[in-house]
Structures are given as structure tokens and as C-alpha cells.
Amino acid sequence: MLHAVQAAFGHISEDAIRAVAKALNLSRAEVHGVVSFYHDFRDAPDPRPVIKLCRAEACQARGADALAASLPDQNRVVIETVYCLGLCSVGPNALVGDRPYARLDARKFAALVEQAH
Ligand code: FES
């Protein structure tokens, strides 16, 4: 339910927390606890595109950390860390929306950021 709210509105507002809590017969604190615990959920809108960059062992070994650092303007996108996209042999990898991107290098990652806008 929270994922659907986030997909529809880009964030989960206090009003949405109240409505979800009422619909599921939970306290607002319980729903707020879920929203604040999982970093996939936002409590405020952010218009920047999200790139989920894998930083698990295999992608880290292939330079995932350097990819994030290679961006000249790191505030153009939200780079979220994920741990393994199941594509370990072709890393470093990232996910934009539902689409995975493999074998990233600095040039491809910069192009991905441009494309995400
Ligand atoms: S470690 Fe990155 S996809 Fe598995």
C-alpha cells in the first residue's frame, strides 16, 4: 500500500500515513515507523530522478563506488544504494525505474544520468 502511495505521489505525506493507518487499523506511529525505517520511502517530494546503484561486493569490486564519485554534479539525481540486483557477473550495475543497466563505467554512468533527466 505504501509503495502504491509513493508511486502515485512521489512521497508519503502525513495525510497518506493517516489514511493508510486508518485503512489497516494501525496507529499512525506504526505506519510512520515503516515509512521512516525503509529508505525507499520519502516523506517529502523530490523531483530528481532516482538511480539505484548496486554497492554489494561484486559491483564494489568492479568500481561501483568510483562511479558515484565520478559524477561532476551529484545533486542532479538521487543515487540510492542497493545491495545486489542479481546481475553480479556483469557489474557494476544500476537500476533506473524497473530497467537494469550493466557493465557501467564512468562514461556510461554519466550518460545514464543524462538520460534519467
Ligand atoms: S553485487 Fe551488484 S548485482 Fe550483485
PDB file of C-alpha atoms and ligand atoms in Angstrom:
ATOM      1  CA  MET A   1       0.000   0.000   0.000  1.00  0.00           C
ATOM      2  CA  LEU A   2       2.836   2.397   0.866  1.00  0.00           C
ATOM      3  CA  HIS A   3       4.623   1.586  -2.378  1.00  0.00           C
ATOM      4  CA  ALA A   4       1.445   2.423  -4.299  1.00  0.00           C
ATOM      5  CA  VAL A   5       1.125   5.746  -2.478  1.00  0.00           C
ATOM      6  CA  GLN A   6       4.772   6.559  -3.159  1.00  0.00           C
ATOM      7  CA  ALA A   7       4.434   5.623  -6.844  1.00  0.00           C
ATOM      8  CA  ALA A   8       1.343   7.800  -7.225  1.00  0.00           C
ATOM      9  CA  PHE A   9       2.502  10.869  -5.313  1.00  0.00           C
ATOM     10  CA  GLY A  10       6.293  10.622  -5.174  1.00  0.00           C
ATOM     11  CA  HIS A  11       6.275  10.647  -1.404  1.00  0.00           C
ATOM     12  CA  ILE A  12       4.183   9.603   1.579  1.00  0.00           C
ATOM     13  CA  SER A  13       2.588  12.576   3.258  1.00  0.00           C
ATOM     14  CA  GLU A  14       1.226  12.784   6.794  1.00  0.00           C
ATOM     15  CA  ASP A  15      -2.276  12.640   5.302  1.00  0.00           C
ATOM     16  CA  ALA A  16      -1.358   9.432   3.485  1.00  0.00           C
ATOM     17  CA  ILE A  17       0.081   7.938   6.674  1.00  0.00           C
ATOM     18  CA  ARG A  18      -3.157   8.775   8.464  1.00  0.00           C
ATOM     19  CA  ALA A  19      -5.265   7.219   5.677  1.00  0.00           C
ATOM     20  CA  VAL A  20      -3.142   4.041   5.480  1.00  0.00           C
ATOM     21  CA  ALA A  21      -3.216   3.672   9.253  1.00  0.00           C
ATOM     22  CA  LYS A  22      -6.990   4.000   9.279  1.00  0.00           C
ATOM     23  CA  ALA A  23      -7.441   1.550   6.386  1.00  0.00           C
ATOM     24  CA  LEU A  24      -5.227  -1.067   8.041  1.00  0.00           C
ATOM     25  CA  ASN A  25      -6.447  -0.424  11.579  1.00  0.00           C
ATOM     26  CA  LEU A  26      -2.933   0.536  12.705  1.00  0.00           C
ATOM     27  CA  SER A  27      -1.699   3.522  14.668  1.00  0.00           C
ATOM     28  CA  ARG A  28      -0.132   6.438  12.798  1.00  0.00           C
ATOM     29  CA  ALA A  29       3.074   5.711  14.739  1.00  0.00           C
ATOM     30  CA  GLU A  30       3.199   2.162  13.347  1.00  0.00           C
ATOM     31  CA  VAL A  31       2.843   3.352   9.747  1.00  0.00           C
ATOM     32  CA  HIS A  32       5.227   6.262  10.314  1.00  0.00           C
ATOM     33  CA  GLY A  33       7.724   3.748  11.727  1.00  0.00           C
ATOM     34  CA  VAL A  34       7.642   1.763   8.481  1.00  0.00           C
ATOM     35  CA  VAL A  35       7.940   4.895   6.327  1.00  0.00           C
ATOM     36  CA  SER A  36      10.876   6.264   8.299  1.00  0.00           C
ATOM     37  CA  PHE A  37      12.674   2.881   8.615  1.00  0.00           C
ATOM     38  CA  TYR A  38      12.813   1.963   4.923  1.00  0.00           C
ATOM     39  CA  HIS A  39      14.803   4.449   2.885  1.00  0.00           C
ATOM     40  CA  ASP A  40      12.779   3.594  -0.234  1.00  0.00           C
ATOM     41  CA  PHE A  41      10.028   5.749   1.250  1.00  0.00           C
ATOM     42  CA  ARG A  42      10.156   9.565   1.256  1.00  0.00           C
ATOM     43  CA  ASP A  43       8.203  11.940   3.435  1.00  0.00           C
ATOM     44  CA  ALA A  44       8.705  14.861   1.041  1.00  0.00           C
ATOM     45  CA  PRO A  45       8.635  15.089  -2.757  1.00  0.00           C
ATOM     46  CA  ASP A  46      11.944  15.063  -4.648  1.00  0.00           C
ATOM     47  CA  PRO A  47      11.677  15.794  -8.374  1.00  0.00           C
ATOM     48  CA  ARG A  48      15.116  14.401  -9.162  1.00  0.00           C
ATOM     49  CA  PRO A  49      15.327  11.011 -10.894  1.00  0.00           C
ATOM     50  CA  VAL A  50      16.463   8.093  -8.758  1.00  0.00           C
ATOM     51  CA  ILE A  51      19.329   5.835  -9.793  1.00  0.00           C
ATOM     52  CA  LYS A  52      19.764   2.754  -7.645  1.00  0.00           C
ATOM     53  CA  LEU A  53      23.446   1.884  -7.708  1.00  0.00           C
ATOM     54  CA  CYS A  54      24.491  -1.554  -6.552  1.00  0.00           C
ATOM     55  CA  ARG A  55      27.239  -1.419  -3.970  1.00  0.00           C
ATOM     56  CA  ALA A  56      27.320  -5.063  -2.972  1.00  0.00           C
ATOM     57  CA  GLU A  57      30.626  -6.933  -3.098  1.00  0.00           C
ATOM     58  CA  ALA A  58      30.803  -7.889  -6.784  1.00  0.00           C
ATOM     59  CA  CYS A  59      29.830  -4.433  -8.051  1.00  0.00           C
ATOM     60  CA  GLN A  60      32.055  -2.778  -5.478  1.00  0.00           C
ATOM     61  CA  ALA A  61      34.976  -4.872  -6.694  1.00  0.00           C
ATOM     62  CA  ARG A  62      34.253  -3.647 -10.240  1.00  0.00           C
ATOM     63  CA  GLY A  63      34.259   0.041  -9.295  1.00  0.00           C
ATOM     64  CA  ALA A  64      30.724   0.957  -8.225  1.00  0.00           C
ATOM     65  CA  ASP A  65      31.962   3.414  -5.601  1.00  0.00           C
ATOM     66  CA  ALA A  66      34.095   5.213  -8.194  1.00  0.00           C
ATOM     67  CA  LEU A  67      31.049   5.588 -10.458  1.00  0.00           C
ATOM     68  CA  ALA A  68      29.147   7.589  -7.871  1.00  0.00           C
ATOM     69  CA  ALA A  69      32.197   9.736  -7.206  1.00  0.00           C
ATOM     70  CA  SER A  70      32.763  10.317 -10.946  1.00  0.00           C
ATOM     71  CA  LEU A  71      29.672  12.491 -11.386  1.00  0.00           C
ATOM     72  CA  PRO A  72      30.569  16.176 -11.686  1.00  0.00           C
ATOM     73  CA  ASP A  73      27.214  17.292 -10.231  1.00  0.00           C
ATOM     74  CA  GLN A  74      25.995  14.702  -7.770  1.00  0.00           C
ATOM     75  CA  ASN A  75      22.859  16.686  -6.911  1.00  0.00           C
ATOM     76  CA  ARG A  76      21.251  16.213 -10.333  1.00  0.00           C
ATOM     77  CA  VAL A  77      19.992  12.775  -9.382  1.00  0.00           C
ATOM     78  CA  VAL A  78      19.298  10.818  -6.245  1.00  0.00           C
ATOM     79  CA  ILE A  79      21.745   7.954  -6.024  1.00  0.00           C
ATOM     80  CA  GLU A  80      20.395   5.280  -3.743  1.00  0.00           C
ATOM     81  CA  THR A  81      22.483   2.350  -2.677  1.00  0.00           C
ATOM     82  CA  VAL A  82      21.097  -1.125  -3.225  1.00  0.00           C
ATOM     83  CA  TYR A  83      22.734  -4.423  -2.407  1.00  0.00           C
ATOM     84  CA  CYS A  84      22.741  -6.822  -5.350  1.00  0.00           C
ATOM     85  CA  LEU A  85      20.475  -6.668  -8.348  1.00  0.00           C
ATOM     86  CA  GLY A  86      21.175 -10.288  -9.256  1.00  0.00           C
ATOM     87  CA  LEU A  87      23.469  -9.317 -12.141  1.00  0.00           C
ATOM     88  CA  CYS A  88      26.772  -9.736 -10.318  1.00  0.00           C
ATOM     89  CA  SER A  89      28.753 -11.115 -13.271  1.00  0.00           C
ATOM     90  CA  VAL A  90      28.121  -8.033 -15.417  1.00  0.00           C
ATOM     91  CA  GLY A  91      28.641  -5.277 -12.853  1.00  0.00           C
ATOM     92  CA  PRO A  92      28.848  -2.593 -11.873  1.00  0.00           C
ATOM     93  CA  ASN A  93      25.102  -2.298 -12.201  1.00  0.00           C
ATOM     94  CA  ALA A  94      22.353   0.204 -11.579  1.00  0.00           C
ATOM     95  CA  LEU A  95      18.589   0.333 -11.793  1.00  0.00           C
ATOM     96  CA  VAL A  96      16.502   3.222 -13.130  1.00  0.00           C
ATOM     97  CA  GLY A  97      12.836   2.561 -12.619  1.00  0.00           C
ATOM     98  CA  ASP A  98      12.447  -1.117 -13.452  1.00  0.00           C
ATOM     99  CA  ARG A  99      15.255  -1.186 -16.004  1.00  0.00           C
ATOM    100  CA  PRO A 100      18.697  -2.531 -15.093  1.00  0.00           C
ATOM    101  CA  TYR A 101      21.916  -1.159 -16.604  1.00  0.00           C
ATOM    102  CA  ALA A 102      25.013  -3.357 -16.594  1.00  0.00           C
ATOM    103  CA  ARG A 103      28.740  -3.060 -17.263  1.00  0.00           C
ATOM    104  CA  LEU A 104      28.707   0.600 -16.254  1.00  0.00           C
ATOM    105  CA  ASP A 105      31.797   2.737 -16.497  1.00  0.00           C
ATOM    106  CA  ALA A 106      32.134   6.481 -15.852  1.00  0.00           C
ATOM    107  CA  ARG A 107      31.080   7.394 -19.408  1.00  0.00           C
ATOM    108  CA  LYS A 108      28.033   5.098 -19.395  1.00  0.00           C
ATOM    109  CA  PHE A 109      27.061   6.217 -15.905  1.00  0.00           C
ATOM    110  CA  ALA A 110      27.203   9.897 -16.921  1.00  0.00           C
ATOM    111  CA  ALA A 111      25.042   9.074 -19.966  1.00  0.00           C
ATOM    112  CA  LEU A 112      22.609   7.250 -17.708  1.00  0.00           C
ATOM    113  CA  VAL A 113      22.309  10.330 -15.501  1.00  0.00           C
ATOM    114  CA  GLU A 114      21.659  12.497 -18.582  1.00  0.00           C
ATOM    115  CA  GLN A 115      19.090  10.019 -19.868  1.00  0.00           C
ATOM    116  CA  ALA A 116      17.347   9.870 -16.492  1.00  0.00           C
ATOM    117  CA  HIS A 117      16.535  13.593 -16.689  1.00  0.00           C
TER     118      HIS A 117
HETATM  119  S1  FES B   1      26.754  -7.368  -6.482  1.00  0.00           S
HETATM  120 FE1  FES B   1      25.877  -5.904  -7.818  1.00  0.00          FE
HETATM  121  S2  FES B   1      24.420  -7.063  -8.904  1.00  0.00           S
HETATM  122 FE2  FES B   1      25.147  -8.470  -7.432  1.00  0.00          FE
END
